[in-house]
Short mmCIF file of N, CA, C and O in Angstrom, two decimals:
data_model
loop_
_atom_site.label_atom_id
_atom_site.label_comp_id
_atom_site.label_asym_id
_atom_site.label_seq_id
_atom_site.Cartn_x
_atom_site.Cartn_y
_atom_site.Cartn_z
N MET E 257 62.48 170.96 -17.25
CA MET E 257 63.42 170.91 -16.16
C MET E 257 62.71 171.08 -14.82
O MET E 257 63.06 170.40 -13.87
N GLU E 258 61.82 172.00 -14.84
CA GLU E 258 61.06 172.24 -13.62
C GLU E 258 60.26 171.02 -13.23
O GLU E 258 60.16 170.68 -12.05
N GLU E 259 59.70 170.36 -14.18
CA GLU E 259 58.92 169.15 -13.91
C GLU E 259 59.79 168.06 -13.33
O GLU E 259 59.40 167.35 -12.39
N VAL E 260 60.93 167.90 -13.88
CA VAL E 260 61.85 166.87 -13.39
C VAL E 260 62.23 167.21 -11.96
O VAL E 260 62.29 166.33 -11.10
N LEU E 261 62.51 168.44 -11.72
CA LEU E 261 62.87 168.88 -10.37
C LEU E 261 61.73 168.60 -9.39
O LEU E 261 61.93 168.15 -8.27
N GLU E 262 60.53 168.88 -9.84
CA GLU E 262 59.35 168.63 -9.02
C GLU E 262 59.21 167.16 -8.71
O GLU E 262 58.94 166.76 -7.56
N GLU E 263 59.39 166.33 -9.72
CA GLU E 263 59.28 164.89 -9.54
C GLU E 263 60.35 164.39 -8.58
O GLU E 263 60.11 163.57 -7.70
N VAL E 264 61.56 164.90 -8.76
CA VAL E 264 62.67 164.49 -7.89
C VAL E 264 62.36 164.94 -6.46
O VAL E 264 62.56 164.19 -5.51
N MET E 265 61.87 166.13 -6.32
CA MET E 265 61.54 166.64 -4.99
C MET E 265 60.44 165.80 -4.35
O MET E 265 60.48 165.50 -3.16
N GLU E 266 59.46 165.43 -5.16
CA GLU E 266 58.37 164.57 -4.66
C GLU E 266 58.91 163.24 -4.18
O GLU E 266 58.55 162.74 -3.11
N GLU E 267 59.77 162.64 -4.99
CA GLU E 267 60.38 161.34 -4.64
C GLU E 267 61.18 161.47 -3.35
O GLU E 267 61.08 160.63 -2.44
N VAL E 268 61.99 162.52 -3.28
CA VAL E 268 62.82 162.73 -2.10
C VAL E 268 61.91 162.91 -0.89
O VAL E 268 62.15 162.33 0.19
N MET E 269 60.86 163.70 -1.03
CA MET E 269 59.94 163.95 0.07
C MET E 269 59.25 162.65 0.50
O MET E 269 59.08 162.38 1.70
N LYS E 270 58.89 161.84 -0.48
CA LYS E 270 58.25 160.56 -0.19
C LYS E 270 59.18 159.70 0.64
O LYS E 270 58.80 159.11 1.66
N GLU E 271 60.42 159.59 0.19
CA GLU E 271 61.40 158.75 0.88
C GLU E 271 61.67 159.28 2.28
O GLU E 271 61.74 158.52 3.25
N VAL E 272 61.82 160.59 2.38
CA VAL E 272 62.08 161.20 3.69
C VAL E 272 60.89 160.93 4.61
O VAL E 272 61.05 160.56 5.78
N MET E 273 59.68 161.09 4.10
CA MET E 273 58.48 160.86 4.90
C MET E 273 58.40 159.40 5.32
O MET E 273 58.03 159.09 6.46
N GLU E 274 58.71 158.51 4.40
CA GLU E 274 58.69 157.09 4.74
C GLU E 274 59.67 156.80 5.87
O GLU E 274 59.36 156.09 6.82
N GLU E 275 60.89 157.30 5.75
CA GLU E 275 61.91 157.08 6.78
C GLU E 275 61.47 157.67 8.12
O GLU E 275 61.61 157.04 9.18
N VAL E 276 60.94 158.90 8.05
CA VAL E 276 60.48 159.56 9.28
C VAL E 276 59.36 158.73 9.90
O VAL E 276 59.34 158.48 11.12
N MET E 277 58.42 158.28 9.10
CA MET E 277 57.30 157.48 9.58
C MET E 277 57.80 156.18 10.20
O MET E 277 57.32 155.75 11.25
N GLU E 278 58.76 155.55 9.54
CA GLU E 278 59.33 154.31 10.07
C GLU E 278 59.95 154.55 11.44
O GLU E 278 59.73 153.79 12.38
N GLU E 279 60.75 155.60 11.54
CA GLU E 279 61.41 155.93 12.81
C GLU E 279 60.38 156.23 13.88
O GLU E 279 60.49 155.77 15.03
N VAL E 280 59.37 157.05 13.50
CA VAL E 280 58.33 157.40 14.48
C VAL E 280 57.60 156.13 14.92
O VAL E 280 57.36 155.92 16.11
N LEU E 281 57.27 155.28 13.99
CA LEU E 281 56.58 154.03 14.30
C LEU E 281 57.43 153.15 15.22
O LEU E 281 56.92 152.57 16.19
N GLU E 282 58.70 153.06 14.91
CA GLU E 282 59.61 152.26 15.74
C GLU E 282 59.62 152.80 17.18
O GLU E 282 59.53 152.04 18.14
N GLU E 283 59.76 154.12 17.29
CA GLU E 283 59.80 154.74 18.62
C GLU E 283 58.49 154.50 19.37
O GLU E 283 58.47 154.16 20.55
N VAL E 284 57.37 154.72 18.66
CA VAL E 284 56.06 154.51 19.27
C VAL E 284 55.92 153.06 19.71
O VAL E 284 55.47 152.76 20.83
N MET E 285 56.32 152.12 18.85
CA MET E 285 56.23 150.70 19.17
C MET E 285 57.10 150.36 20.39
O MET E 285 56.69 149.62 21.28
N GLU E 286 58.28 150.94 20.42
CA GLU E 286 59.18 150.72 21.56
C GLU E 286 58.53 151.21 22.85
O GLU E 286 58.52 150.50 23.87
N GLU E 287 58.00 152.43 22.81
CA GLU E 287 57.37 153.00 23.99
C GLU E 287 56.15 152.17 24.42
O GLU E 287 55.97 151.89 25.60
N VAL E 288 55.34 151.79 23.45
CA VAL E 288 54.16 150.99 23.75
C VAL E 288 54.59 149.66 24.36
O VAL E 288 54.03 149.20 25.37
N MET E 289 55.59 149.02 23.79
CA MET E 289 56.07 147.74 24.30
C MET E 289 56.62 147.90 25.71
O MET E 289 56.38 147.05 26.58
N GLU E 290 57.35 148.98 25.96
CA GLU E 290 57.88 149.25 27.30
C GLU E 290 56.74 149.38 28.30
O GLU E 290 56.77 148.78 29.38
N GLU E 291 55.74 150.17 27.94
CA GLU E 291 54.60 150.37 28.84
C GLU E 291 53.86 149.05 29.08
O GLU E 291 53.50 148.73 30.21
N VAL E 292 53.63 148.31 27.99
CA VAL E 292 52.93 147.02 28.13
C VAL E 292 53.74 146.09 29.04
O VAL E 292 53.19 145.45 29.94
N MET E 293 55.05 146.02 28.82
CA MET E 293 55.89 145.15 29.63
C MET E 293 55.87 145.58 31.10
O MET E 293 55.81 144.75 32.00
N GLU E 294 55.91 146.91 31.32
CA GLU E 294 55.84 147.42 32.70
C GLU E 294 54.54 146.98 33.36
O GLU E 294 54.54 146.49 34.49
N GLU E 295 53.43 147.17 32.65
CA GLU E 295 52.12 146.79 33.20
C GLU E 295 52.05 145.29 33.46
O GLU E 295 51.58 144.85 34.51
N VAL E 296 52.53 144.52 32.49
CA VAL E 296 52.51 143.06 32.65
C VAL E 296 53.36 142.66 33.86
O VAL E 296 52.95 141.85 34.70
N MET E 297 54.53 143.24 33.98
CA MET E 297 55.42 142.91 35.09
C MET E 297 54.78 143.30 36.42
O MET E 297 54.86 142.57 37.40
N GLU E 298 54.13 144.47 36.45
CA GLU E 298 53.45 144.91 37.66
C GLU E 298 52.38 143.90 38.05
O GLU E 298 52.27 143.49 39.21
N GLU E 299 51.55 143.49 37.07
CA GLU E 299 50.48 142.52 37.35
C GLU E 299 51.06 141.19 37.81
O GLU E 299 50.58 140.59 38.77
N VAL E 300 52.10 140.75 37.11
CA VAL E 300 52.73 139.48 37.49
C VAL E 300 53.28 139.58 38.91
O VAL E 300 53.07 138.68 39.74
N MET E 301 53.95 140.67 39.22
CA MET E 301 54.51 140.84 40.56
C MET E 301 53.40 140.88 41.62
O MET E 301 53.54 140.30 42.69
N GLU E 302 52.31 141.58 41.30
CA GLU E 302 51.18 141.63 42.23
C GLU E 302 50.65 140.23 42.50
O GLU E 302 50.42 139.84 43.64
N GLU E 303 50.44 139.45 41.41
CA GLU E 303 49.93 138.09 41.57
C GLU E 303 50.90 137.23 42.37
O GLU E 303 50.50 136.48 43.26
N VAL E 304 52.19 137.35 42.04
CA VAL E 304 53.20 136.57 42.76
C VAL E 304 53.18 136.94 44.23
O VAL E 304 53.19 136.07 45.11
N MET E 305 53.14 138.23 44.53
CA MET E 305 53.13 138.68 45.92
C MET E 305 51.88 138.18 46.64
O MET E 305 51.95 137.77 47.80
N GLU E 306 50.73 138.24 45.95
CA GLU E 306 49.49 137.75 46.55
C GLU E 306 49.63 136.27 46.89
O GLU E 306 49.27 135.84 47.99
N GLU E 307 50.15 135.48 45.95
CA GLU E 307 50.32 134.04 46.18
C GLU E 307 51.29 133.79 47.32
O GLU E 307 51.04 132.96 48.20
N VAL E 308 52.41 134.52 47.32
CA VAL E 308 53.40 134.35 48.39
C VAL E 308 52.77 134.69 49.73
O VAL E 308 52.92 133.96 50.71
N LEU E 309 52.03 135.80 49.76
CA LEU E 309 51.38 136.21 51.01
C LEU E 309 50.37 135.16 51.47
O LEU E 309 50.31 134.83 52.66
N GLU E 310 49.58 134.64 50.53
CA GLU E 310 48.61 133.60 50.87
C GLU E 310 49.31 132.40 51.47
O GLU E 310 48.89 131.86 52.50
N GLU E 311 50.39 131.95 50.81
CA GLU E 311 51.12 130.78 51.30
C GLU E 311 51.71 131.04 52.67
O GLU E 311 51.63 130.20 53.57
N VAL E 312 52.30 132.23 52.84
CA VAL E 312 52.89 132.57 54.14
C VAL E 312 51.80 132.60 55.20
O VAL E 312 51.98 132.04 56.30
N MET E 313 50.65 133.20 54.88
CA MET E 313 49.56 133.27 55.85
C MET E 313 49.06 131.86 56.18
O MET E 313 48.77 131.56 57.35
N GLU E 314 48.95 131.00 55.17
CA GLU E 314 48.52 129.62 55.42
C GLU E 314 49.49 128.93 56.37
O GLU E 314 49.09 128.27 57.33
N GLU E 315 50.80 129.08 56.10
CA GLU E 315 51.81 128.45 56.94
C GLU E 315 51.74 129.00 58.37
O GLU E 315 51.79 128.25 59.34
N VAL E 316 51.60 130.33 58.47
CA VAL E 316 51.52 130.94 59.80
C VAL E 316 50.29 130.42 60.53
O VAL E 316 50.37 130.04 61.71
N MET E 317 49.16 130.36 59.84
CA MET E 317 47.93 129.87 60.47
C MET E 317 48.08 128.42 60.89
O MET E 317 47.63 128.03 61.97
N GLU E 318 48.71 127.59 60.03
CA GLU E 318 48.93 126.19 60.38
C GLU E 318 49.77 126.09 61.64
O GLU E 318 49.45 125.33 62.57
N GLU E 319 50.86 126.87 61.71
CA GLU E 319 51.74 126.84 62.88
C GLU E 319 50.98 127.30 64.12
O GLU E 319 51.08 126.69 65.19
N VAL E 320 50.21 128.39 63.98
CA VAL E 320 49.45 128.90 65.12
C VAL E 320 48.45 127.85 65.58
O VAL E 320 48.34 127.57 66.79
N MET E 321 47.75 127.22 64.62
CA MET E 321 46.76 126.19 64.99
C MET E 321 47.44 125.01 65.67
O MET E 321 46.92 124.46 66.64
N GLU E 322 48.62 124.61 65.16
CA GLU E 322 49.35 123.50 65.78
C GLU E 322 49.70 123.86 67.22
O GLU E 322 49.51 123.05 68.12
N GLU E 323 50.21 125.08 67.43
CA GLU E 323 50.59 125.49 68.78
C GLU E 323 49.36 125.53 69.69
O GLU E 323 49.41 125.06 70.83
N VAL E 324 48.26 126.08 69.18
CA VAL E 324 47.03 126.16 69.98
C VAL E 324 46.56 124.75 70.33
O VAL E 324 46.22 124.47 71.48
N LEU E 325 46.58 123.86 69.34
CA LEU E 325 46.15 122.47 69.59
C LEU E 325 47.05 121.80 70.62
O LEU E 325 46.57 121.09 71.51
N GLU E 326 48.36 122.04 70.50
CA GLU E 326 49.29 121.45 71.47
C GLU E 326 48.96 121.94 72.87
O GLU E 326 48.89 121.15 73.81
N GLU E 327 48.75 123.26 73.00
CA GLU E 327 48.43 123.81 74.31
C GLU E 327 47.12 123.25 74.84
O GLU E 327 47.01 122.89 76.01
N VAL E 328 46.11 123.17 73.96
CA VAL E 328 44.82 122.62 74.37
C VAL E 328 44.98 121.17 74.81
O VAL E 328 44.47 120.76 75.86
N MET E 329 45.74 120.39 74.02
CA MET E 329 45.94 118.98 74.37
C MET E 329 46.68 118.86 75.70
O MET E 329 46.35 118.01 76.53
N GLU E 330 47.69 119.72 75.91
CA GLU E 330 48.41 119.69 77.18
C GLU E 330 47.46 119.96 78.33
O GLU E 330 47.50 119.28 79.35
N GLU E 331 46.59 120.98 78.17
CA GLU E 331 45.62 121.31 79.21
C GLU E 331 44.68 120.13 79.46
O GLU E 331 44.41 119.77 80.60
N VAL E 332 44.17 119.56 78.36
CA VAL E 332 43.25 118.42 78.48
C VAL E 332 43.94 117.27 79.21
O VAL E 332 43.37 116.65 80.11
N ILE E 333 45.18 117.00 78.82
CA ILE E 333 45.92 115.90 79.45
C ILE E 333 46.14 116.21 80.93
O ILE E 333 45.93 115.36 81.79
N LYS E 334 46.54 117.46 81.24
CA LYS E 334 46.75 117.84 82.64
C LYS E 334 45.47 117.64 83.44
O LYS E 334 45.48 117.05 84.51
N GLU E 335 44.35 118.20 82.90
CA GLU E 335 43.08 118.08 83.61
C GLU E 335 42.68 116.62 83.75
O GLU E 335 42.22 116.20 84.81
N GLY E 336 42.87 115.85 82.67
CA GLY E 336 42.54 114.42 82.71
C GLY E 336 43.37 113.70 83.75
O GLY E 336 42.86 112.89 84.53
N LEU E 337 44.66 114.02 83.79
CA LEU E 337 45.55 113.39 84.78
C LEU E 337 45.14 113.78 86.19
O LEU E 337 45.13 112.94 87.09
N GLU E 338 44.81 115.05 86.37
CA GLU E 338 44.38 115.50 87.69
C GLU E 338 43.15 114.73 88.13
O GLU E 338 43.07 114.25 89.27
N GLU E 339 42.15 114.60 87.22
CA GLU E 339 40.93 113.87 87.55
C GLU E 339 41.25 112.42 87.87
O GLU E 339 40.76 111.86 88.86
N VAL E 340 42.08 111.80 87.02
CA VAL E 340 42.43 110.40 87.24
C VAL E 340 43.14 110.25 88.58
O VAL E 340 42.84 109.33 89.35
N MET E 341 44.08 111.16 88.86
CA MET E 341 44.82 111.08 90.12
C MET E 341 43.87 111.24 91.30
O MET E 341 43.99 110.54 92.32
N GLU E 342 42.92 112.18 91.19
CA GLU E 342 41.94 112.35 92.27
C GLU E 342 41.15 111.06 92.48
O GLU E 342 40.98 110.62 93.63
N GLU E 343 40.67 110.45 91.39
CA GLU E 343 39.90 109.21 91.50
C GLU E 343 40.75 108.11 92.11
O GLU E 343 40.30 107.38 93.01
N VAL E 344 41.99 107.98 91.64
CA VAL E 344 42.87 106.94 92.17
C VAL E 344 43.11 107.17 93.65
O VAL E 344 43.04 106.22 94.46
N MET E 345 43.36 108.42 94.02
CA MET E 345 43.61 108.72 95.44
C MET E 345 42.39 108.41 96.27
O MET E 345 42.50 107.86 97.38
N GLU E 346 41.20 108.74 95.76
CA GLU E 346 39.97 108.42 96.48
C GLU E 346 39.85 106.91 96.69
O GLU E 346 39.59 106.45 97.80
N GLU E 347 40.07 106.14 95.62
CA GLU E 347 39.97 104.69 95.72
C GLU E 347 41.01 104.14 96.70
O GLU E 347 40.70 103.29 97.54
N VAL E 348 42.24 104.63 96.57
CA VAL E 348 43.30 104.16 97.46
C VAL E 348 42.94 104.48 98.90
O VAL E 348 43.08 103.64 99.80
N MET E 349 42.47 105.71 99.14
CA MET E 349 42.11 106.10 100.52
C MET E 349 40.98 105.22 101.05
O MET E 349 41.00 104.81 102.21
N GLU E 350 39.97 104.93 100.20
CA GLU E 350 38.87 104.05 100.62
C GLU E 350 39.41 102.69 101.02
O GLU E 350 39.06 102.15 102.08
N GLU E 351 40.27 102.12 100.15
CA GLU E 351 40.83 100.80 100.45
C GLU E 351 41.66 100.83 101.71
O GLU E 351 41.55 99.94 102.56
N VAL E 352 42.50 101.86 101.85
CA VAL E 352 43.33 101.97 103.05
C VAL E 352 42.44 102.07 104.28
O VAL E 352 42.68 101.40 105.29
N MET E 353 41.40 102.90 104.21
CA MET E 353 40.50 103.06 105.36
C MET E 353 39.81 101.73 105.68
O MET E 353 39.67 101.38 106.86
N GLU E 354 39.37 101.02 104.62
CA GLU E 354 38.74 99.71 104.86
C GLU E 354 39.71 98.78 105.57
O GLU E 354 39.35 98.12 106.56
N ASP E 355 40.95 98.71 105.04
CA ASP E 355 41.96 97.83 105.64
C ASP E 355 42.23 98.24 107.09
O ASP E 355 42.29 97.39 107.99
N VAL E 356 42.38 99.55 107.32
CA VAL E 356 42.65 100.03 108.68
C VAL E 356 41.49 99.67 109.59
O VAL E 356 41.69 99.17 110.71
N MET E 357 40.26 99.89 109.11
CA MET E 357 39.09 99.59 109.93
C MET E 357 39.02 98.10 110.24
O MET E 357 38.71 97.70 111.37
N GLU E 358 39.33 97.26 109.23
CA GLU E 358 39.33 95.81 109.46
C GLU E 358 40.34 95.44 110.54
O GLU E 358 40.03 94.69 111.48
N GLU E 359 41.56 95.98 110.41
CA GLU E 359 42.60 95.67 111.39
C GLU E 359 42.19 96.16 112.78
O GLU E 359 42.35 95.44 113.77
N VAL E 360 41.67 97.38 112.84
CA VAL E 360 41.25 97.93 114.14
C VAL E 360 40.16 97.05 114.73
O VAL E 360 40.21 96.69 115.92
N MET E 361 39.19 96.67 113.90
CA MET E 361 38.08 95.83 114.39
C MET E 361 38.61 94.49 114.86
O MET E 361 38.18 93.97 115.91
N GLU E 362 39.57 93.91 114.10
CA GLU E 362 40.14 92.63 114.50
C GLU E 362 40.81 92.76 115.86
O GLU E 362 40.61 91.94 116.76
N GLU E 363 41.64 93.81 116.00
CA GLU E 363 42.35 94.02 117.27
C GLU E 363 41.36 94.25 118.40
O GLU E 363 41.50 93.68 119.49
N VAL E 364 40.34 95.06 118.14
CA VAL E 364 39.34 95.34 119.17
C VAL E 364 38.63 94.05 119.55
O VAL E 364 38.45 93.73 120.74
N MET E 365 38.25 93.27 118.54
CA MET E 365 37.55 92.01 118.80
C MET E 365 38.45 91.06 119.57
O MET E 365 37.98 90.38 120.52
N GLU E 366 39.74 91.00 119.20
CA GLU E 366 40.67 90.13 119.94
C GLU E 366 40.76 90.56 121.39
O GLU E 366 40.68 89.73 122.31
N GLU E 367 40.91 91.87 121.62
CA GLU E 367 41.00 92.39 122.99
C GLU E 367 39.72 92.09 123.76
O GLU E 367 39.75 91.65 124.91
N VAL E 368 38.58 92.33 123.09
CA VAL E 368 37.29 92.08 123.75
C VAL E 368 37.18 90.60 124.08
O VAL E 368 36.79 90.21 125.19
N LEU E 369 37.56 89.73 123.12
CA LEU E 369 37.49 88.29 123.36
C LEU E 369 38.41 87.89 124.51
O LEU E 369 38.03 87.10 125.38
N GLU E 370 39.61 88.45 124.49
CA GLU E 370 40.55 88.14 125.57
C GLU E 370 39.96 88.55 126.91
O GLU E 370 40.00 87.80 127.89
N GLU E 371 39.39 89.76 126.97
CA GLU E 371 38.80 90.24 128.21
C GLU E 371 37.63 89.35 128.62
O GLU E 371 37.48 88.98 129.80
N VAL E 372 36.80 88.98 127.63
CA VAL E 372 35.65 88.11 127.93
C VAL E 372 36.15 86.78 128.44
O VAL E 372 35.65 86.24 129.45
N VAL E 373 37.15 86.22 127.76
CA VAL E 373 37.69 84.93 128.19
C VAL E 373 38.26 85.06 129.60
O VAL E 373 38.02 84.21 130.47
N GLU E 374 38.98 86.16 129.85
CA GLU E 374 39.56 86.38 131.18
C GLU E 374 38.45 86.46 132.23
O GLU E 374 38.52 85.86 133.31
N GLU E 375 37.40 87.21 131.90
CA GLU E 375 36.28 87.38 132.83
C GLU E 375 35.59 86.05 133.09
O GLU E 375 35.26 85.71 134.23
N VAL E 376 35.42 85.27 132.00
CA VAL E 376 34.76 83.98 132.14
C VAL E 376 35.63 83.08 132.99
O VAL E 376 35.16 82.36 133.88
N MET E 377 36.95 83.14 132.75
CA MET E 377 37.86 82.29 133.50
C MET E 377 37.85 82.70 134.97
O MET E 377 37.88 81.86 135.84
N LYS E 378 37.85 83.99 135.24
CA LYS E 378 37.80 84.47 136.60
C LYS E 378 36.49 84.09 137.26
O LYS E 378 36.45 83.64 138.38
N GLY E 379 35.42 84.31 136.47
CA GLY E 379 34.08 84.02 137.00
C GLY E 379 33.89 82.54 137.21
O GLY E 379 33.23 82.08 138.14
N GLY E 380 34.47 81.72 136.36
CA GLY E 380 34.31 80.27 136.48
C GLY E 380 35.09 79.72 137.64
O GLY E 380 34.72 78.72 138.23
N GLY E 381 36.14 80.38 138.05
CA GLY E 381 36.97 79.89 139.15
C GLY E 381 36.38 80.21 140.49
O GLY E 381 36.74 79.62 141.49
N GLU E 382 35.45 81.05 140.64
CA GLU E 382 34.87 81.44 141.92
C GLU E 382 33.98 80.47 142.41
O GLU E 382 33.22 79.75 142.42
#
Protein backbone atom coordinates (compact mmCIF):
# COMPACT_ATOMS: atom_id res chain seq x y z
CA MET A 1 0.00 0.00 0.00
CA GLU A 2 2.78 2.31 0.87
CA GLU A 3 4.46 1.64 -2.44
CA VAL A 4 1.32 2.38 -4.36
CA LEU A 5 0.91 5.60 -2.43
CA GLU A 6 4.49 6.52 -3.19
CA GLU A 7 4.01 5.82 -6.88
CA VAL A 8 0.80 7.83 -6.95
CA MET A 9 2.51 10.68 -5.13
CA GLU A 10 5.40 10.54 -7.61
CA GLU A 11 3.00 10.65 -10.55
CA VAL A 12 1.05 13.51 -9.02
CA MET A 13 4.28 15.39 -8.31
CA LYS A 14 5.48 14.78 -11.86
CA GLU A 15 2.25 16.13 -13.32
CA VAL A 16 2.21 19.10 -10.98
CA MET A 17 5.83 19.87 -11.83
CA GLU A 18 5.12 19.57 -15.53
CA GLU A 19 2.17 21.96 -15.27
CA VAL A 20 4.17 24.39 -13.15
CA MET A 21 7.07 24.23 -15.61
CA GLU A 22 4.70 24.80 -18.53
CA GLU A 23 3.16 27.83 -16.83
CA VAL A 24 6.57 29.20 -15.86
CA LEU A 25 7.83 28.67 -19.41
CA GLU A 26 4.78 30.37 -20.87
CA GLU A 27 5.22 33.36 -18.57
CA VAL A 28 8.95 33.57 -19.29
CA MET A 29 8.27 33.31 -23.04
CA GLU A 30 5.63 36.02 -22.80
CA GLU A 31 7.97 38.33 -20.91
CA VAL A 32 10.84 37.63 -23.29
CA MET A 33 8.59 38.25 -26.30
CA GLU A 34 7.33 41.50 -24.76
CA GLU A 35 10.88 42.70 -24.16
CA VAL A 36 12.01 41.65 -27.63
CA MET A 37 9.01 43.39 -29.21
CA GLU A 38 9.69 46.54 -27.15
CA GLU A 39 13.32 46.58 -28.27
CA VAL A 40 12.39 45.91 -31.88
CA MET A 41 9.77 48.66 -31.81
CA GLU A 42 12.25 51.07 -30.24
CA GLU A 43 14.83 50.31 -32.95
CA VAL A 44 12.23 50.57 -35.69
CA MET A 45 10.99 53.89 -34.31
CA GLU A 46 14.55 55.20 -34.04
CA GLU A 47 15.25 54.24 -37.67
CA VAL A 48 11.96 55.72 -38.84
CA MET A 49 12.64 58.94 -36.94
CA GLU A 50 16.18 59.11 -38.36
CA GLU A 51 14.84 58.67 -41.90
CA VAL A 52 12.08 61.23 -41.35
CA LEU A 53 14.60 63.68 -39.91
CA GLU A 54 16.97 63.11 -42.83
CA GLU A 55 14.17 63.69 -45.34
CA VAL A 56 12.97 66.79 -43.51
CA MET A 57 16.53 68.14 -43.34
CA GLU A 58 17.03 67.43 -47.06
CA GLU A 59 13.80 69.26 -47.90
CA VAL A 60 14.72 72.18 -45.64
CA MET A 61 18.19 72.38 -47.19
CA GLU A 62 16.71 72.24 -50.71
CA GLU A 63 14.30 75.07 -49.86
CA VAL A 64 17.07 77.12 -48.24
CA MET A 65 19.35 76.56 -51.25
CA GLU A 66 16.53 77.52 -53.64
CA GLU A 67 15.90 80.74 -51.70
CA VAL A 68 19.62 81.54 -51.55
CA LEU A 69 19.96 80.89 -55.29
CA GLU A 70 16.94 83.06 -56.02
CA GLU A 71 18.40 85.89 -53.97
CA VAL A 72 21.81 85.49 -55.60
CA MET A 73 20.23 85.45 -59.06
CA GLU A 74 18.19 88.55 -58.22
CA GLU A 75 21.37 90.32 -57.09
CA VAL A 76 23.26 89.19 -60.20
CA ILE A 77 20.39 90.34 -62.42
CA LYS A 78 20.18 93.69 -60.58
CA GLU A 79 23.93 94.24 -60.87
CA GLY A 80 23.89 93.12 -64.51
CA LEU A 81 21.01 95.47 -65.27
CA GLU A 82 22.75 98.33 -63.51
CA GLU A 83 25.92 97.72 -65.54
CA VAL A 84 23.96 97.42 -68.78
CA MET A 85 22.01 100.58 -67.98
CA GLU A 86 25.24 102.44 -67.21
CA GLU A 87 26.76 101.31 -70.52
CA VAL A 88 23.60 102.20 -72.44
CA MET A 89 23.46 105.61 -70.78
CA GLU A 90 27.12 106.22 -71.60
CA GLU A 91 26.55 105.29 -75.25
CA VAL A 92 23.39 107.37 -75.46
CA MET A 93 25.15 110.36 -73.88
CA GLU A 94 28.08 110.00 -76.31
CA GLU A 95 25.71 109.90 -79.28
CA VAL A 96 23.68 112.83 -77.96
CA MET A 97 26.86 114.84 -77.38
CA GLU A 98 28.11 113.99 -80.88
CA ASP A 99 24.77 115.05 -82.39
CA VAL A 100 24.71 118.25 -80.31
CA MET A 101 28.29 119.05 -81.26
CA GLU A 102 27.51 118.44 -84.95
CA GLU A 103 24.48 120.73 -84.80
CA VAL A 104 26.40 123.41 -82.89
CA MET A 105 29.28 123.19 -85.38
CA GLU A 106 26.84 123.39 -88.30
CA GLU A 107 25.15 126.46 -86.81
CA VAL A 108 28.49 128.06 -86.00
CA MET A 109 29.78 127.33 -89.50
CA GLU A 110 26.58 128.73 -91.03
CA GLU A 111 26.87 131.90 -88.94
CA VAL A 112 30.57 132.22 -89.76
CA LEU A 113 29.84 131.68 -93.46
CA GLU A 114 27.05 134.22 -93.36
CA GLU A 115 29.34 136.74 -91.66
CA VAL A 116 32.13 136.00 -94.15
CA VAL A 117 29.73 136.34 -97.05
CA GLU A 118 28.40 139.59 -95.57
CA GLU A 119 31.94 140.89 -95.08
CA VAL A 120 32.92 139.88 -98.61
CA MET A 121 29.79 141.51 -99.97
CA LYS A 122 30.47 144.68 -98.00
CA GLY A 123 34.12 144.62 -98.94
CA GLY A 124 33.35 143.96 -102.59
CA GLY A 125 30.96 146.90 -102.80
CA GLU A 126 33.53 149.48 -101.69
